[in-house]
Structures are given as C-alpha cells and as structure tokens.
Amino acid sequence: VASAFTEVKGLKSKVWLSDKENNVYGGVYTWENRQSMEDYLNSQFYDEVLGSHPNFVNVSYKAYEVLDEPTQITNP
C-alpha cells in the first residue's frame, strides 16, 4: 500500500504510525497546500485504496495549519 502513496499529487511526505498493542495505525501527512489535501480526500484513490482495503477501518482525519516561523527554525 505504501508505494501507492508515492503517486499522490501534492503529498510531500507521509509518516506511518503504529500502536500494535491496541491495533491502531495512522499517519502524519505533509501537503504542498490545503487544496492538495482536499483533492486527495475527494479522490478516487482515497475511495478505492482506503475505502476498500480491509485494514483501513474507522478512518478519520484532522487538518492542522503549519506554524511557519518555528518550522523554519527546525527545518531550515
């Protein structure tokens, strides 16, 4: 599944997360812009890959804004 994400337009990075003890998995996505994220959430890819894959259940998301000033300090 991970290799399919390399083709998602506007996706700069995805960090894969796991809590194996509780069988909970997730990811932190970094997008070029909010529109790229919205396009992904409304895409056929999202529906087909996340909607039909048996390991993806109870999928949810929360969008956050990037704080540019401190981010530029830690990611020059």
mmCIF file of C-alpha atoms in Angstrom:
data_model
loop_
_atom_site.group_PDB
_atom_site.id
_atom_site.type_symbol
_atom_site.label_atom_id
_atom_site.label_comp_id
_atom_site.label_asym_id
_atom_site.label_seq_id
_atom_site.Cartn_x
_atom_site.Cartn_y
_atom_site.Cartn_z
ATOM 1 C CA VAL A 1 0.000 0.000 0.000
ATOM 2 C CA ALA A 2 2.809 2.439 0.862
ATOM 3 C CA SER A 3 4.142 2.549 -2.695
ATOM 4 C CA ALA A 4 0.753 3.742 -3.981
ATOM 5 C CA PHE A 5 1.157 6.937 -1.964
ATOM 6 C CA THR A 6 4.212 7.959 -4.000
ATOM 7 C CA GLU A 7 1.813 8.896 -6.808
ATOM 8 C CA VAL A 8 -0.479 11.154 -4.740
ATOM 9 C CA LYS A 9 -0.260 14.646 -6.215
ATOM 10 C CA GLY A 10 0.741 17.314 -3.699
ATOM 11 C CA LEU A 11 1.807 14.866 -0.981
ATOM 12 C CA LYS A 12 5.224 15.928 0.308
ATOM 13 C CA SER A 13 5.577 13.186 2.922
ATOM 14 C CA LYS A 14 3.707 10.602 4.936
ATOM 15 C CA VAL A 15 4.979 9.223 8.238
ATOM 16 C CA TRP A 16 3.411 5.865 9.080
ATOM 17 C CA LEU A 17 2.456 5.369 12.743
ATOM 18 C CA SER A 18 1.584 2.267 14.728
ATOM 19 C CA ASP A 19 0.251 1.246 18.119
ATOM 20 C CA LYS A 20 0.417 -2.515 17.636
ATOM 21 C CA GLU A 21 -0.705 -3.260 21.186
ATOM 22 C CA ASN A 22 -4.069 -1.596 20.515
ATOM 23 C CA ASN A 23 -4.160 -2.405 16.773
ATOM 24 C CA VAL A 24 -4.337 1.291 15.870
ATOM 25 C CA TYR A 25 -2.432 2.727 12.926
ATOM 26 C CA GLY A 26 -2.195 6.137 11.361
ATOM 27 C CA GLY A 27 -0.113 8.649 9.524
ATOM 28 C CA VAL A 28 1.077 12.220 9.521
ATOM 29 C CA TYR A 29 0.821 13.773 6.084
ATOM 30 C CA THR A 30 2.554 16.909 4.846
ATOM 31 C CA TRP A 31 0.937 18.569 1.847
ATOM 32 C CA GLU A 32 2.118 21.230 -0.587
ATOM 33 C CA ASN A 33 -1.050 23.158 0.267
ATOM 34 C CA ARG A 34 -4.572 22.719 1.648
ATOM 35 C CA GLN A 35 -6.019 22.233 -1.838
ATOM 36 C CA SER A 36 -3.761 19.192 -2.376
ATOM 37 C CA MET A 37 -5.106 17.666 0.834
ATOM 38 C CA GLU A 38 -8.707 18.375 -0.142
ATOM 39 C CA ASP A 39 -8.156 16.926 -3.618
ATOM 40 C CA TYR A 40 -6.758 13.756 -2.030
ATOM 41 C CA LEU A 41 -9.689 13.410 0.392
ATOM 42 C CA ASN A 42 -12.118 13.700 -2.536
ATOM 43 C CA SER A 43 -10.138 11.481 -4.897
ATOM 44 C CA GLN A 44 -10.890 8.122 -6.428
ATOM 45 C CA PHE A 45 -7.592 6.922 -4.892
ATOM 46 C CA TYR A 46 -8.847 7.745 -1.388
ATOM 47 C CA ASP A 47 -12.136 5.961 -2.027
ATOM 48 C CA GLU A 48 -10.576 2.904 -3.660
ATOM 49 C CA VAL A 49 -7.486 2.370 -1.529
ATOM 50 C CA LEU A 50 -8.698 3.481 1.875
ATOM 51 C CA GLY A 51 -12.343 2.652 1.312
ATOM 52 C CA SER A 52 -11.832 -0.892 0.084
ATOM 53 C CA HIS A 53 -8.712 -2.067 1.934
ATOM 54 C CA PRO A 54 -9.653 -4.399 4.825
ATOM 55 C CA ASN A 55 -7.007 -2.898 7.124
ATOM 56 C CA PHE A 56 -8.430 0.619 6.842
ATOM 57 C CA VAL A 57 -11.488 0.860 9.092
ATOM 58 C CA ASN A 58 -12.826 3.818 11.046
ATOM 59 C CA VAL A 59 -10.630 6.168 9.007
ATOM 60 C CA SER A 60 -10.688 9.768 10.194
ATOM 61 C CA TYR A 61 -8.539 12.843 9.783
ATOM 62 C CA LYS A 62 -7.806 16.186 11.383
ATOM 63 C CA ALA A 63 -6.164 19.021 9.462
ATOM 64 C CA TYR A 64 -3.753 21.442 11.106
ATOM 65 C CA GLU A 65 -2.128 24.620 9.843
ATOM 66 C CA VAL A 66 1.669 24.786 9.728
ATOM 67 C CA LEU A 67 3.327 27.332 12.020
ATOM 68 C CA ASP A 68 5.845 28.752 9.557
ATOM 69 C CA GLU A 69 8.226 30.577 11.902
ATOM 70 C CA PRO A 70 9.143 27.717 14.279
ATOM 71 C CA THR A 71 9.033 25.221 11.411
ATOM 72 C CA GLN A 72 11.651 27.219 9.505
ATOM 73 C CA ILE A 73 13.898 27.116 12.580
ATOM 74 C CA THR A 74 13.695 23.334 12.952
ATOM 75 C CA ASN A 75 13.616 22.610 9.195
ATOM 76 C CA PRO A 76 15.941 25.148 7.560
#
